[in-house]
PDB file of C-alpha atoms in Angstrom:
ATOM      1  CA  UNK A1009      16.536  -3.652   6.452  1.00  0.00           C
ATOM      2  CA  UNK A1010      15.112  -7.034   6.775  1.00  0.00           C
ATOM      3  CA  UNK A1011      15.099  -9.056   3.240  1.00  0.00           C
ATOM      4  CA  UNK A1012      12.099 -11.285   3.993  1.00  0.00           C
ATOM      5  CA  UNK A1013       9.152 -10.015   4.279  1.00  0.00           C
ATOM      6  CA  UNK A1014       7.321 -12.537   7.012  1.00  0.00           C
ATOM      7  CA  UNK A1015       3.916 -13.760   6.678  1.00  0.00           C
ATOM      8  CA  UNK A1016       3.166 -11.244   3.221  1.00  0.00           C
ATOM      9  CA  UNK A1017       0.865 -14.117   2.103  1.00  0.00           C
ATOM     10  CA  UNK A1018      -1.109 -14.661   4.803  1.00  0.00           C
ATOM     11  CA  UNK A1019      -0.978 -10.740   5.034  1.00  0.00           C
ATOM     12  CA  UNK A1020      -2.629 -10.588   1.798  1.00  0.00           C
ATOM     13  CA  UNK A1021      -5.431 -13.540   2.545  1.00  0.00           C
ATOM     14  CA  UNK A1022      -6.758 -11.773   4.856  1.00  0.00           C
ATOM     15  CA  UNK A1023      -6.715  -8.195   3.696  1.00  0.00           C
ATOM     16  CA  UNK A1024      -8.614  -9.544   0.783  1.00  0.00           C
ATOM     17  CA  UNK A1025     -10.994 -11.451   2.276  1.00  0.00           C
ATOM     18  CA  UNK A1026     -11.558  -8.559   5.087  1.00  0.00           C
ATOM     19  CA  UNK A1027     -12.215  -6.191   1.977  1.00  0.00           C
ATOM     20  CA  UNK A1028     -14.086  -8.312  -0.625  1.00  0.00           C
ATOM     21  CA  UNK A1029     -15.855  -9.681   2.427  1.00  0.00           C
ATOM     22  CA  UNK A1030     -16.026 -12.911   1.032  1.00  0.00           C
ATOM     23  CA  UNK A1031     -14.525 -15.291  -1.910  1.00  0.00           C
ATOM     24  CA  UNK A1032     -14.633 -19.392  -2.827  1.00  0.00           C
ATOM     25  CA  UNK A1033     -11.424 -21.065  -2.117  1.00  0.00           C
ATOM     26  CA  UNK A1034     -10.978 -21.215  -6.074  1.00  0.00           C
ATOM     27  CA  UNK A1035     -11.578 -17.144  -5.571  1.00  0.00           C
ATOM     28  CA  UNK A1036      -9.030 -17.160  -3.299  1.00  0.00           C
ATOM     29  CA  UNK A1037      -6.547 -18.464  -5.393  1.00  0.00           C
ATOM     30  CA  UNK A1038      -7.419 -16.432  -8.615  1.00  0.00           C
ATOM     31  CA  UNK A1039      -6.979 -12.993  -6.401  1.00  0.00           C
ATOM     32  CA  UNK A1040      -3.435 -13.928  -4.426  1.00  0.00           C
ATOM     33  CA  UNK A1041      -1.731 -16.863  -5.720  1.00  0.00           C
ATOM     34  CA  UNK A1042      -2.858 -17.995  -9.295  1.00  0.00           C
ATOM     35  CA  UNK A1043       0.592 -19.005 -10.077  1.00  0.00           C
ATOM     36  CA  UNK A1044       1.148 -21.701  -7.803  1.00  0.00           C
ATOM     37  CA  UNK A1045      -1.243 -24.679  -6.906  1.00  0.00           C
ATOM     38  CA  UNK A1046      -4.214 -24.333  -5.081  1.00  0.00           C
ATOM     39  CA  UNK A1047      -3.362 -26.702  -2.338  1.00  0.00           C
ATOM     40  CA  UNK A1048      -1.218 -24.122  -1.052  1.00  0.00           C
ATOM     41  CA  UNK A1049      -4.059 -21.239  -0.635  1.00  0.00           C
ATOM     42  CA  UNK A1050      -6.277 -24.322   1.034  1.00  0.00           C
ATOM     43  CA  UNK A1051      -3.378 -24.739   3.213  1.00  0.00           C
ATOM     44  CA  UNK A1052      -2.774 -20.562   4.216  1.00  0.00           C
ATOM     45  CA  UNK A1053      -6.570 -20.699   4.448  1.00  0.00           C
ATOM     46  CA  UNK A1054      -6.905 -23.394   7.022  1.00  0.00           C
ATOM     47  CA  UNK A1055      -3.706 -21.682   8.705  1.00  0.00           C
ATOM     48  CA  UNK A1056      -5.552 -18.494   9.328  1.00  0.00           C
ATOM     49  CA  UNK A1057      -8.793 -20.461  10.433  1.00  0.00           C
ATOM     50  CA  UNK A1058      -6.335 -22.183  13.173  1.00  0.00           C
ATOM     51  CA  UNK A1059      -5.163 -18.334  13.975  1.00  0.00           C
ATOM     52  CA  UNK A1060      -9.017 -17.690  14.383  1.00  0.00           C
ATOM     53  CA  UNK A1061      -8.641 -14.881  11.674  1.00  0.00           C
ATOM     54  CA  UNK A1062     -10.538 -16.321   8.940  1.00  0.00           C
ATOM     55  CA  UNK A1063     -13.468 -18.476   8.798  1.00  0.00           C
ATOM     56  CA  UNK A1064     -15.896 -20.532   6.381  1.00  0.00           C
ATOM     57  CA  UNK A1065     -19.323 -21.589   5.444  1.00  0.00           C
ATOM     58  CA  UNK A1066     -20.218 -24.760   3.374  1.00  0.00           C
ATOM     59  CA  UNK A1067     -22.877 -23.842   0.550  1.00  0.00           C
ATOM     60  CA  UNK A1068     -24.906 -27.017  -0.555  1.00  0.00           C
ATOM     61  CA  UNK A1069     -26.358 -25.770  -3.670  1.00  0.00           C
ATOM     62  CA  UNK A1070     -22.989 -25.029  -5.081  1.00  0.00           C
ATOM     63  CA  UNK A1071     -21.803 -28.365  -4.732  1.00  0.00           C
ATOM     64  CA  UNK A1072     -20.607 -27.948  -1.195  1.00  0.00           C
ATOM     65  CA  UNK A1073     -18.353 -25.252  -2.203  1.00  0.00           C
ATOM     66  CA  UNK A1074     -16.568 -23.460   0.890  1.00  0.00           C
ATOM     67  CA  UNK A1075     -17.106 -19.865   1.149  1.00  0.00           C
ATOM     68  CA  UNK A1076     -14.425 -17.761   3.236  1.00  0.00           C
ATOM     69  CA  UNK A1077     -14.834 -14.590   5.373  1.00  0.00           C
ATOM     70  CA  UNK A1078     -12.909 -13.067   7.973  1.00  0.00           C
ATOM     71  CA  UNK A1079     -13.966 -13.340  11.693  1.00  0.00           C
ATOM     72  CA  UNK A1080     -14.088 -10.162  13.415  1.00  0.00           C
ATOM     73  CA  UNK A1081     -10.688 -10.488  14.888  1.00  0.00           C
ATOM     74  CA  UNK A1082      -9.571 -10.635  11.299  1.00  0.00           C
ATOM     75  CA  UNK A1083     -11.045  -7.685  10.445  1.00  0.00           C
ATOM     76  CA  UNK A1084     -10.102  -5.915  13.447  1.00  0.00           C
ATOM     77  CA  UNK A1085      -6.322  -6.987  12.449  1.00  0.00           C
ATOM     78  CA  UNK A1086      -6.859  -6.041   9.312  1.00  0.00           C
ATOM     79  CA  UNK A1087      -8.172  -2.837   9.953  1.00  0.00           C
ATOM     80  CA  UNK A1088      -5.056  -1.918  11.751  1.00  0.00           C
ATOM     81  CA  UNK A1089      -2.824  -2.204   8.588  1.00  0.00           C
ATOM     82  CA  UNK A1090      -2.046   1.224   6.446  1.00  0.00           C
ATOM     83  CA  UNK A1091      -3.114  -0.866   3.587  1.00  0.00           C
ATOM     84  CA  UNK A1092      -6.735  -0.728   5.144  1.00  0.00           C
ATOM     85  CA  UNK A1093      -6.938   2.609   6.981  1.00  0.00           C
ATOM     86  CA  UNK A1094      -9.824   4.469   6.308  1.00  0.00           C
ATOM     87  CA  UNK A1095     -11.957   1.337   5.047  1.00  0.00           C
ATOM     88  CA  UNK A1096     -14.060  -0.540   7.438  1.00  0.00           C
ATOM     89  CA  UNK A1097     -16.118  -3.228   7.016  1.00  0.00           C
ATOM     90  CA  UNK A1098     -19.546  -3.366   8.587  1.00  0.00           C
ATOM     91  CA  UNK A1099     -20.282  -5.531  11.522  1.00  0.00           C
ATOM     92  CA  UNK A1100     -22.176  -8.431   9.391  1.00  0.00           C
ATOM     93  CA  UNK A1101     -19.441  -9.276   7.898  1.00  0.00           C
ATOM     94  CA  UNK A1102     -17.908 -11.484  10.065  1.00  0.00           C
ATOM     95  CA  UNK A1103     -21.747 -13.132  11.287  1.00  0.00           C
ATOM     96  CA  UNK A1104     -21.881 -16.484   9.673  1.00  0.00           C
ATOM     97  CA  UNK A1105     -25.770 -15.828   9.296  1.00  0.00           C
ATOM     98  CA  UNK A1106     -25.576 -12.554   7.253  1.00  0.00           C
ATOM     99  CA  UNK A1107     -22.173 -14.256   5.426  1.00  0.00           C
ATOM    100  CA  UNK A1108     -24.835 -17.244   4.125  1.00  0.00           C
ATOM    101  CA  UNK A1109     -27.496 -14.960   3.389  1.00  0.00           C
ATOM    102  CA  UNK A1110     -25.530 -12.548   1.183  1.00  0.00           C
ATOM    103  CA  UNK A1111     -23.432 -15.100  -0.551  1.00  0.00           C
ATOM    104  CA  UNK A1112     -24.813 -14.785  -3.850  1.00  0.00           C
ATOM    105  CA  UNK A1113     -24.448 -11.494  -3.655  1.00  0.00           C
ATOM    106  CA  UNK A1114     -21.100 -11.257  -2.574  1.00  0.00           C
ATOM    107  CA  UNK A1115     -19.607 -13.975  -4.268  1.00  0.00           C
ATOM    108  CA  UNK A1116     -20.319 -12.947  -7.860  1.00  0.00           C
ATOM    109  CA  UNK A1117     -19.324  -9.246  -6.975  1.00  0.00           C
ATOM    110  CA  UNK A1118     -15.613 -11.023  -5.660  1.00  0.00           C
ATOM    111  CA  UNK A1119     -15.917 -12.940  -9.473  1.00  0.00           C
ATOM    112  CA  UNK A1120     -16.354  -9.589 -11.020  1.00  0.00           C
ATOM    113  CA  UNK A1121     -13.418  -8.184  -9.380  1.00  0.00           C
ATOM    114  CA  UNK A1122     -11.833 -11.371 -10.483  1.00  0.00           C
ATOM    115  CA  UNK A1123     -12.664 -10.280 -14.190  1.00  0.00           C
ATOM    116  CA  UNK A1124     -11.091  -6.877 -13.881  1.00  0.00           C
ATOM    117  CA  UNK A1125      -8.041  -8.288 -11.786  1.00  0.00           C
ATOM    118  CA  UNK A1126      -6.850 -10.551 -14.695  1.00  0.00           C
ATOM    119  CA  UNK A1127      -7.652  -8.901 -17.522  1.00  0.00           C
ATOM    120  CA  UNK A1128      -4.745  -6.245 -16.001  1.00  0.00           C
ATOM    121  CA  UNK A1129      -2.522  -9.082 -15.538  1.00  0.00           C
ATOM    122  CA  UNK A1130      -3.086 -10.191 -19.340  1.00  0.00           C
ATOM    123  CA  UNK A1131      -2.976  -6.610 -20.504  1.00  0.00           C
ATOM    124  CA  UNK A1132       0.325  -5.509 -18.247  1.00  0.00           C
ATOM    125  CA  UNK A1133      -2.429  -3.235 -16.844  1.00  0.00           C
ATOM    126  CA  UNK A1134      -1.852  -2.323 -12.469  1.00  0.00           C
ATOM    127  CA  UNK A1135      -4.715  -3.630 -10.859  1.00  0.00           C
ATOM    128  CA  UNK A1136      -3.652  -4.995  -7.661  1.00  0.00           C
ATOM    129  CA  UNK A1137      -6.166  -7.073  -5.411  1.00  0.00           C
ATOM    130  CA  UNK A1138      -6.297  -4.415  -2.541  1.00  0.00           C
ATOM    131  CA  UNK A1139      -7.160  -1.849  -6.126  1.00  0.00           C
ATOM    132  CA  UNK A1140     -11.122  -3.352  -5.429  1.00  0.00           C
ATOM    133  CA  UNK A1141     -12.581  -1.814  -2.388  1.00  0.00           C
ATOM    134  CA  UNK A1142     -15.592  -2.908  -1.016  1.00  0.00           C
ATOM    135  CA  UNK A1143     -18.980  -1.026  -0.059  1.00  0.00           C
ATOM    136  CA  UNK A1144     -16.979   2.807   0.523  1.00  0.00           C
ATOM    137  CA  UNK A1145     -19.039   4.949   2.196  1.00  0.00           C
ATOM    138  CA  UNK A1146     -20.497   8.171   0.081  1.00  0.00           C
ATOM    139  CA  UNK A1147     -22.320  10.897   2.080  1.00  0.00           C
ATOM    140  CA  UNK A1148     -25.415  12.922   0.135  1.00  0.00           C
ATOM    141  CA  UNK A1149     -26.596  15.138   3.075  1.00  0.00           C
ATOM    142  CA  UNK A1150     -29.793  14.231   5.293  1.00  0.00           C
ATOM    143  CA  UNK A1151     -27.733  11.153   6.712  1.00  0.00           C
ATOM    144  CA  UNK A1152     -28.033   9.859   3.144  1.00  0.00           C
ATOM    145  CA  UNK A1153     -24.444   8.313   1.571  1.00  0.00           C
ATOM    146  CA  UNK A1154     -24.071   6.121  -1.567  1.00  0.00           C
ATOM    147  CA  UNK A1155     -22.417   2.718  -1.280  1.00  0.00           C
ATOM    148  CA  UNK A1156     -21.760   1.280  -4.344  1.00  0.00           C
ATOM    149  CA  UNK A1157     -21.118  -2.565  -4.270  1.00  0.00           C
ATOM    150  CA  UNK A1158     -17.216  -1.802  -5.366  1.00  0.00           C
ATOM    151  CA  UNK A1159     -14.941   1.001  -6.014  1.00  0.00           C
ATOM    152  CA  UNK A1160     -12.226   0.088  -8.353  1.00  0.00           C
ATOM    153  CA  UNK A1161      -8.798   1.681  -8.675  1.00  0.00           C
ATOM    154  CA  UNK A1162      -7.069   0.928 -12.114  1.00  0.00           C
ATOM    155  CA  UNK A1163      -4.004   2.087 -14.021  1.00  0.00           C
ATOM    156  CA  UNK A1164      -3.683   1.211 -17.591  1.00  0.00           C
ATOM    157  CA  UNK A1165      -0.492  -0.037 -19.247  1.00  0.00           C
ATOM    158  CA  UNK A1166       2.087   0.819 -22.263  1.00  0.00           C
ATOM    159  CA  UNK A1167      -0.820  -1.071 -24.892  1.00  0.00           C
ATOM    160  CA  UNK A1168      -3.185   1.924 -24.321  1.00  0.00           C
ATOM    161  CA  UNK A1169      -0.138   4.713 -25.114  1.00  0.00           C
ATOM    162  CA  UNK A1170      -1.638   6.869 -23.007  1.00  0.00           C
ATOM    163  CA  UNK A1171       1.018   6.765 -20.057  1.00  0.00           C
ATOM    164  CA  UNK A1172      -0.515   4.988 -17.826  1.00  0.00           C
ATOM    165  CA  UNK A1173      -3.512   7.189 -17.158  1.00  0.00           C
ATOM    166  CA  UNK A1174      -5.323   6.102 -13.990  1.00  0.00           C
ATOM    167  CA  UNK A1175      -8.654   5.246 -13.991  1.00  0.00           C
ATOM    168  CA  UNK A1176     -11.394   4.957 -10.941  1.00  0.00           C
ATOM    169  CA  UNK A1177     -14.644   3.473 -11.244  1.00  0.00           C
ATOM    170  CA  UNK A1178     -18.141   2.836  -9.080  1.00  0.00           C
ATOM    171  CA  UNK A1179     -19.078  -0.586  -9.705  1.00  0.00           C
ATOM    172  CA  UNK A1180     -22.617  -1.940  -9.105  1.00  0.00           C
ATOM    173  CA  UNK A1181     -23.574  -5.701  -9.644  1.00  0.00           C
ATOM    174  CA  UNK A1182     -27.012  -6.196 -10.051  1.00  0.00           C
ATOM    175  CA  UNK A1183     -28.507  -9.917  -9.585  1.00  0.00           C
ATOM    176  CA  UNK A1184     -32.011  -8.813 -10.537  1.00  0.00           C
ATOM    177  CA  UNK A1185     -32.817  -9.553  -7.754  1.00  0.00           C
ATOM    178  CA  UNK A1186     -34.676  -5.680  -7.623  1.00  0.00           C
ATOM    179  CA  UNK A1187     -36.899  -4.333 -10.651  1.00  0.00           C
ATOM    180  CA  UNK A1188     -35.615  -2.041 -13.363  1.00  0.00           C
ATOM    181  CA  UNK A1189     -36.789   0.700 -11.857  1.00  0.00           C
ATOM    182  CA  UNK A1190     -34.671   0.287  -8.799  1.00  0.00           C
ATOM    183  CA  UNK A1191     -31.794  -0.439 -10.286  1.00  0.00           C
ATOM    184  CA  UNK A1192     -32.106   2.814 -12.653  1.00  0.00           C
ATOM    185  CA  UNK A1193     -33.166   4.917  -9.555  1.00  0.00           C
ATOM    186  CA  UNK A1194     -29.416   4.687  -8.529  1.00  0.00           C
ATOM    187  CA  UNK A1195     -28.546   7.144 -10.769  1.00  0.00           C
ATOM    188  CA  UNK A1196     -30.367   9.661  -9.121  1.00  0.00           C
ATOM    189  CA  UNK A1197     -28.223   8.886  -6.089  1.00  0.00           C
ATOM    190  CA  UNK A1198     -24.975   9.261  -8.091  1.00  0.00           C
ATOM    191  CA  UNK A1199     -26.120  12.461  -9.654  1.00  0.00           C
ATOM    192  CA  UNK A1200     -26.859  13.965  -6.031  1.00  0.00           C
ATOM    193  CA  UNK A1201     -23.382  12.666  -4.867  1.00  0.00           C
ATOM    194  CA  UNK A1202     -22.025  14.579  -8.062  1.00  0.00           C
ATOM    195  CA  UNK A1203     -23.539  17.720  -7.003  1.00  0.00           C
ATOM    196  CA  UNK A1204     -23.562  17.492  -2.795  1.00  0.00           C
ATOM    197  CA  UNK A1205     -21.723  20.019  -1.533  1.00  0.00           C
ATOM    198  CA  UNK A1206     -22.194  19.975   2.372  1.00  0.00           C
ATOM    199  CA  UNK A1207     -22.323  23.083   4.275  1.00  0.00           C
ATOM    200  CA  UNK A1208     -19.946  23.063   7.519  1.00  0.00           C
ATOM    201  CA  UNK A1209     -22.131  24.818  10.185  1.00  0.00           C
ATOM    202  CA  UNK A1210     -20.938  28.356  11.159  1.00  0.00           C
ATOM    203  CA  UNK A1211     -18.628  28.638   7.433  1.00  0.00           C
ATOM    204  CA  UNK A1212     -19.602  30.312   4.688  1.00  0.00           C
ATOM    205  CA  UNK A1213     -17.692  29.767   1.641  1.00  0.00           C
ATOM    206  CA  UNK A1214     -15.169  32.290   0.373  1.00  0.00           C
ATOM    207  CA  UNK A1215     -13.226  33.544  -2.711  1.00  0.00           C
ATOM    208  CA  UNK A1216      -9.962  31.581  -0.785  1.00  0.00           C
ATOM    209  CA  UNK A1217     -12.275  28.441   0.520  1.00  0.00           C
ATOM    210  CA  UNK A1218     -15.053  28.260  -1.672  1.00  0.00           C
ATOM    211  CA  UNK A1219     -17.901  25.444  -1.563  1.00  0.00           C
ATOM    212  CA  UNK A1220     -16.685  22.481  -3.421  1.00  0.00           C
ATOM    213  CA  UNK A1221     -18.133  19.227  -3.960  1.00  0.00           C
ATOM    214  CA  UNK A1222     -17.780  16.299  -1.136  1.00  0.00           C
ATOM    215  CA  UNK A1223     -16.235  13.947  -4.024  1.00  0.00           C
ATOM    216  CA  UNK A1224     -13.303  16.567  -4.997  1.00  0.00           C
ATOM    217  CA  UNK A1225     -11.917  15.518  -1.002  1.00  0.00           C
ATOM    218  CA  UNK A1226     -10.865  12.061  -2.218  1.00  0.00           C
ATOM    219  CA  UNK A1227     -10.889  11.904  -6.408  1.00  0.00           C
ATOM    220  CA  UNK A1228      -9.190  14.199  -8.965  1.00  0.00           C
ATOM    221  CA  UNK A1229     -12.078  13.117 -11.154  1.00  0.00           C
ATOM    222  CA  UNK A1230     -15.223  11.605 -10.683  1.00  0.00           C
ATOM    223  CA  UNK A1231     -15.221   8.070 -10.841  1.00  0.00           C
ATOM    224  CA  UNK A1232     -17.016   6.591 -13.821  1.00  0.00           C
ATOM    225  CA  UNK A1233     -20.133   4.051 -13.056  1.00  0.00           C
ATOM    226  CA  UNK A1234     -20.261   0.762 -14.640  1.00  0.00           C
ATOM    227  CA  UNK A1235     -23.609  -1.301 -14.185  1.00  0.00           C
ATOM    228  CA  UNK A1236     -22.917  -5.115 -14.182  1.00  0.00           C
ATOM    229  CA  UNK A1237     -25.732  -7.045 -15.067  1.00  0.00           C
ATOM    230  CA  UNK A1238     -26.133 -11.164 -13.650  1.00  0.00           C
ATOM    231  CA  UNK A1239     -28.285 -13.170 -12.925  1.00  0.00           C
ATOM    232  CA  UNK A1240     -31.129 -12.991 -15.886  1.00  0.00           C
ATOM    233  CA  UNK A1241     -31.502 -13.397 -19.530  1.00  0.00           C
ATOM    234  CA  UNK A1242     -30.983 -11.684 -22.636  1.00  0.00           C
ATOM    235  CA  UNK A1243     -34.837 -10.395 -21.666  1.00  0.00           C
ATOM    236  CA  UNK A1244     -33.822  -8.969 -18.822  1.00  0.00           C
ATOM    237  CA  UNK A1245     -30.938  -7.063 -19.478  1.00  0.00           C
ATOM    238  CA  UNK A1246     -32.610  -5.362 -22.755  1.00  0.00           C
ATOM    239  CA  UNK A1247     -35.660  -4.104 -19.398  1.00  0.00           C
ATOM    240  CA  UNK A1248     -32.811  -2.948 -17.686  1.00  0.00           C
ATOM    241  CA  UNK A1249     -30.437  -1.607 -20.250  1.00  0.00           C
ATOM    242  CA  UNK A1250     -34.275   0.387 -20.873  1.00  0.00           C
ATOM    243  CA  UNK A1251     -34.642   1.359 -17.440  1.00  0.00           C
ATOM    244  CA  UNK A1252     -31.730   3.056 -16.923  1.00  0.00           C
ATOM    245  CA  UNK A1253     -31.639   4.792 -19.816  1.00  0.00           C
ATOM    246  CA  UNK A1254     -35.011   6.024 -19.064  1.00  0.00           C
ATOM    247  CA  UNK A1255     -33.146   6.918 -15.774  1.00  0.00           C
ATOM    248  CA  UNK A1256     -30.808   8.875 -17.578  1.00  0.00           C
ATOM    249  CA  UNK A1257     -32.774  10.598 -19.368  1.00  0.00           C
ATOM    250  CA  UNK A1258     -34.569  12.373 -16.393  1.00  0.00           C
ATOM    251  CA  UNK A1259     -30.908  13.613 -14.990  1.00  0.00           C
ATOM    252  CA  UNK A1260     -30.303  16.702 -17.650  1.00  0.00           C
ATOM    253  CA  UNK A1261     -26.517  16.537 -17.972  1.00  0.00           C
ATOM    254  CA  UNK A1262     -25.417  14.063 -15.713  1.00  0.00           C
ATOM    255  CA  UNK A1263     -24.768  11.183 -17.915  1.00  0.00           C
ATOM    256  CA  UNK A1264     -22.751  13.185 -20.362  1.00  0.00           C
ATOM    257  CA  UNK A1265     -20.326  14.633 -18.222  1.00  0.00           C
ATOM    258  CA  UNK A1266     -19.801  11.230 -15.928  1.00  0.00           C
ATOM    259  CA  UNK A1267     -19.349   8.118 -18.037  1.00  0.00           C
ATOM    260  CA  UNK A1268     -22.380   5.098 -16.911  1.00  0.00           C
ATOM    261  CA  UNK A1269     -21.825   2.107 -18.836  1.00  0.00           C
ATOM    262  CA  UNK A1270     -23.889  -0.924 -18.694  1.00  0.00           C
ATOM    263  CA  UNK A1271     -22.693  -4.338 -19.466  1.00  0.00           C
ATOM    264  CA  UNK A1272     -23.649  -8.299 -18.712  1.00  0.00           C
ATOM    265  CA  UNK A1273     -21.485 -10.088 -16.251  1.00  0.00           C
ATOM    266  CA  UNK A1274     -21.547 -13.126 -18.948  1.00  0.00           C
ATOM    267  CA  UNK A1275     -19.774 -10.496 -21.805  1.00  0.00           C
ATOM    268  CA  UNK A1276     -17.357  -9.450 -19.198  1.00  0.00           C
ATOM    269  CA  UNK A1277     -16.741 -13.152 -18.517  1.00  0.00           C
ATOM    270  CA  UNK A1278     -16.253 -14.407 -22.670  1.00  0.00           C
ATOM    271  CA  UNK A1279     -14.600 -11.154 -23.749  1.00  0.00           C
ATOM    272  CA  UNK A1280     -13.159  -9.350 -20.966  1.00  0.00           C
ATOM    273  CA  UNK A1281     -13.952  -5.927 -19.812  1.00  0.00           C
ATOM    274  CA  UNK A1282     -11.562  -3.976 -21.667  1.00  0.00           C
ATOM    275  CA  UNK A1283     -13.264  -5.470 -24.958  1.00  0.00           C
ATOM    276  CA  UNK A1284     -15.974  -3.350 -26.092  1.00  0.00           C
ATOM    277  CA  UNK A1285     -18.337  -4.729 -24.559  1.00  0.00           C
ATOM    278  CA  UNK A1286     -19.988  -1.748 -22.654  1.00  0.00           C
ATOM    279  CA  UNK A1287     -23.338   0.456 -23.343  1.00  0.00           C
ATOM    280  CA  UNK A1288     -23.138   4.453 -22.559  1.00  0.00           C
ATOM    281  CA  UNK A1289     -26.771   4.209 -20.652  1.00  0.00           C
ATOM    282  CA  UNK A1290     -27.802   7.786 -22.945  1.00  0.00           C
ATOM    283  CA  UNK A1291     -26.802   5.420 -25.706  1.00  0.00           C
ATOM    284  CA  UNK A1292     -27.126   2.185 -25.469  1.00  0.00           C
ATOM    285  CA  UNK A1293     -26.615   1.525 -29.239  1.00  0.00           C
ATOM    286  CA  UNK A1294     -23.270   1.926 -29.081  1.00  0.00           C
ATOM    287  CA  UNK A1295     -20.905   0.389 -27.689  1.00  0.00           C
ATOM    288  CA  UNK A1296     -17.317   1.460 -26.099  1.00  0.00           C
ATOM    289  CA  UNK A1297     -14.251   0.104 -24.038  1.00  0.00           C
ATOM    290  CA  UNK A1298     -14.739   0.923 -20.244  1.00  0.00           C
ATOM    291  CA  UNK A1299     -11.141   2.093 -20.253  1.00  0.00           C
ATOM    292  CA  UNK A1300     -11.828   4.783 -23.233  1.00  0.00           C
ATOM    293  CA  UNK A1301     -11.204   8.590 -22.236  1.00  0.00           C
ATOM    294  CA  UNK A1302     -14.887   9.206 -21.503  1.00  0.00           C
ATOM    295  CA  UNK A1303     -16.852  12.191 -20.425  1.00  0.00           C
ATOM    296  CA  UNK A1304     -14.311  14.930 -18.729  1.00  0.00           C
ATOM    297  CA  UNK A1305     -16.173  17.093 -15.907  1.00  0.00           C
ATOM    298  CA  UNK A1306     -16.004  20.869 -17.109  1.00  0.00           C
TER     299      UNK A1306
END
């Protein structure tokens, strides 16, 4: 066996950025190398631009702050790796257009990953940076699927005394850059993906392969949703908070036996996500840990 493990950096540069899609160079440096200095990830960076596996945009209203993406060949690379198998990006996002026109976007969805990411690191929690996942594709039947903006994989530490239980969770950032009412109706998309059972043409379910829910092929458990809220003021999170509660309400048991929590970006940000800091969207007057035991499905 080989005791050096060639090029693992670089290795890791670009299976982030070929999974968040797209970080700062500060982002960058948060997700793979925080404990060195940054002129090191500028330095791997412009190496993989050389390579022709990574590439950049310059945005001028953030102080000409350089935004990073892999080029297809990156992702194609990438994509090749068992790391990566069974996730691939879209086409856009290697297109330097659609990369500029979904930076805000993307950028503060790689900054909320960054918030989960090192509040594991401060808690001994196992969150690694491949743990985030990107826009995974979610079938619902009639050539319908739910994407949520991240799906994150997370494994809590000796603190909790619970022995390490893992945890999965459906992230959605919302910019309000949509109305309430959109935002809310994507809990009616969940709630179908909670119930879709697709029918395989010809089969018929049996007593030894009966029907069973799409989302029981790839999680023990469903995944909890957790709402992120940016972009607005204290205003507009109270509408939306509203909105999908309202939402909830019109979904019978749903939001009782999956936990939704709701919860500004800027709370996450001052007193990290494991602080309670969350909303249940039946109950908004409360408020709970993400990490808690939650809603079991019967």
């Amino acid at each position: 066996m080989i005791g050096v493990d060639v090029g693992s950096g670089d290795r890791m540069a670009l299976g982030v950025l070929a999974q968040y899609r797209m970080a700062t160079t500060e982002q960058m440096h948060r997700v793979i190398a925080p404990e060195v200095r940054i002129e090191q990830t500028r330095r791997r960076l412009a190496r993989l631009r050389v390579e022709g596996l990574v590439d950049r945009i310059t945005l001028p209203q953030a102080g000409r702050t350089r935004a990073w993406f892999p080029t297809s060949y990156g992702v194609q690379l990438a994509c090749e790796w068992p790391e990566m198998r069974g996730h691939r990006p879209s086409r856009t996002v290697s297109d330097p257009t659609a990369v500029r026109l979904k930076a805000g976007h993307t950028l503060t969805v790689t900054e909320t990953a960054l918030v989960f990411l090192e509040d594991a690191r401060r808690r001994g929690d196992v969150c690694e940076p491949l743990d985030w996942m990107t826009e995974v594709h979610h079938p619902i039947g009639s050539g319908e699927a739910v994407i949520p903006d991240a799906l994150l994989y997370y494994r809590r530490g000796p603190a909790d005394g619970d022995n390490g239980a893992m945890l999965r969770a459906f992230v959605e950032v919302d910019r309000a850059t949509m109305g309430p009412e959109r935002l809310a109706a994507k809990l009616t998309a969940y709630e179908r993906l909670y119930r879709y059972v697709p029918v395989v043409p010809g089969r018929r379910p049996t007593l030894q392969e009966p029907a069973v829910e799409e989302w029981r092929r790839r999680y023990p458990l469903f995944p909890r949703i957790l709402f992120v809220l940016d972009g607005t003021g204290l205003a507009g999170v109270e509408n939306r908070v509203s909105a999908l509660r309202a939402g909830a309400g019109l979904l019978a048991r749903f939001p009782y036996e999956v936990l939704v929590l709701v919860a500004p970006l800027a709370e996450l940000l001052q007193h990290g996500p494991s602080a309670p800091v969350w909303r249940p969207v039946h109950d908004p007057g409360r408020r709970v840990r993400w990490t808690e035991s939650g809603h079991r499905q019967p």
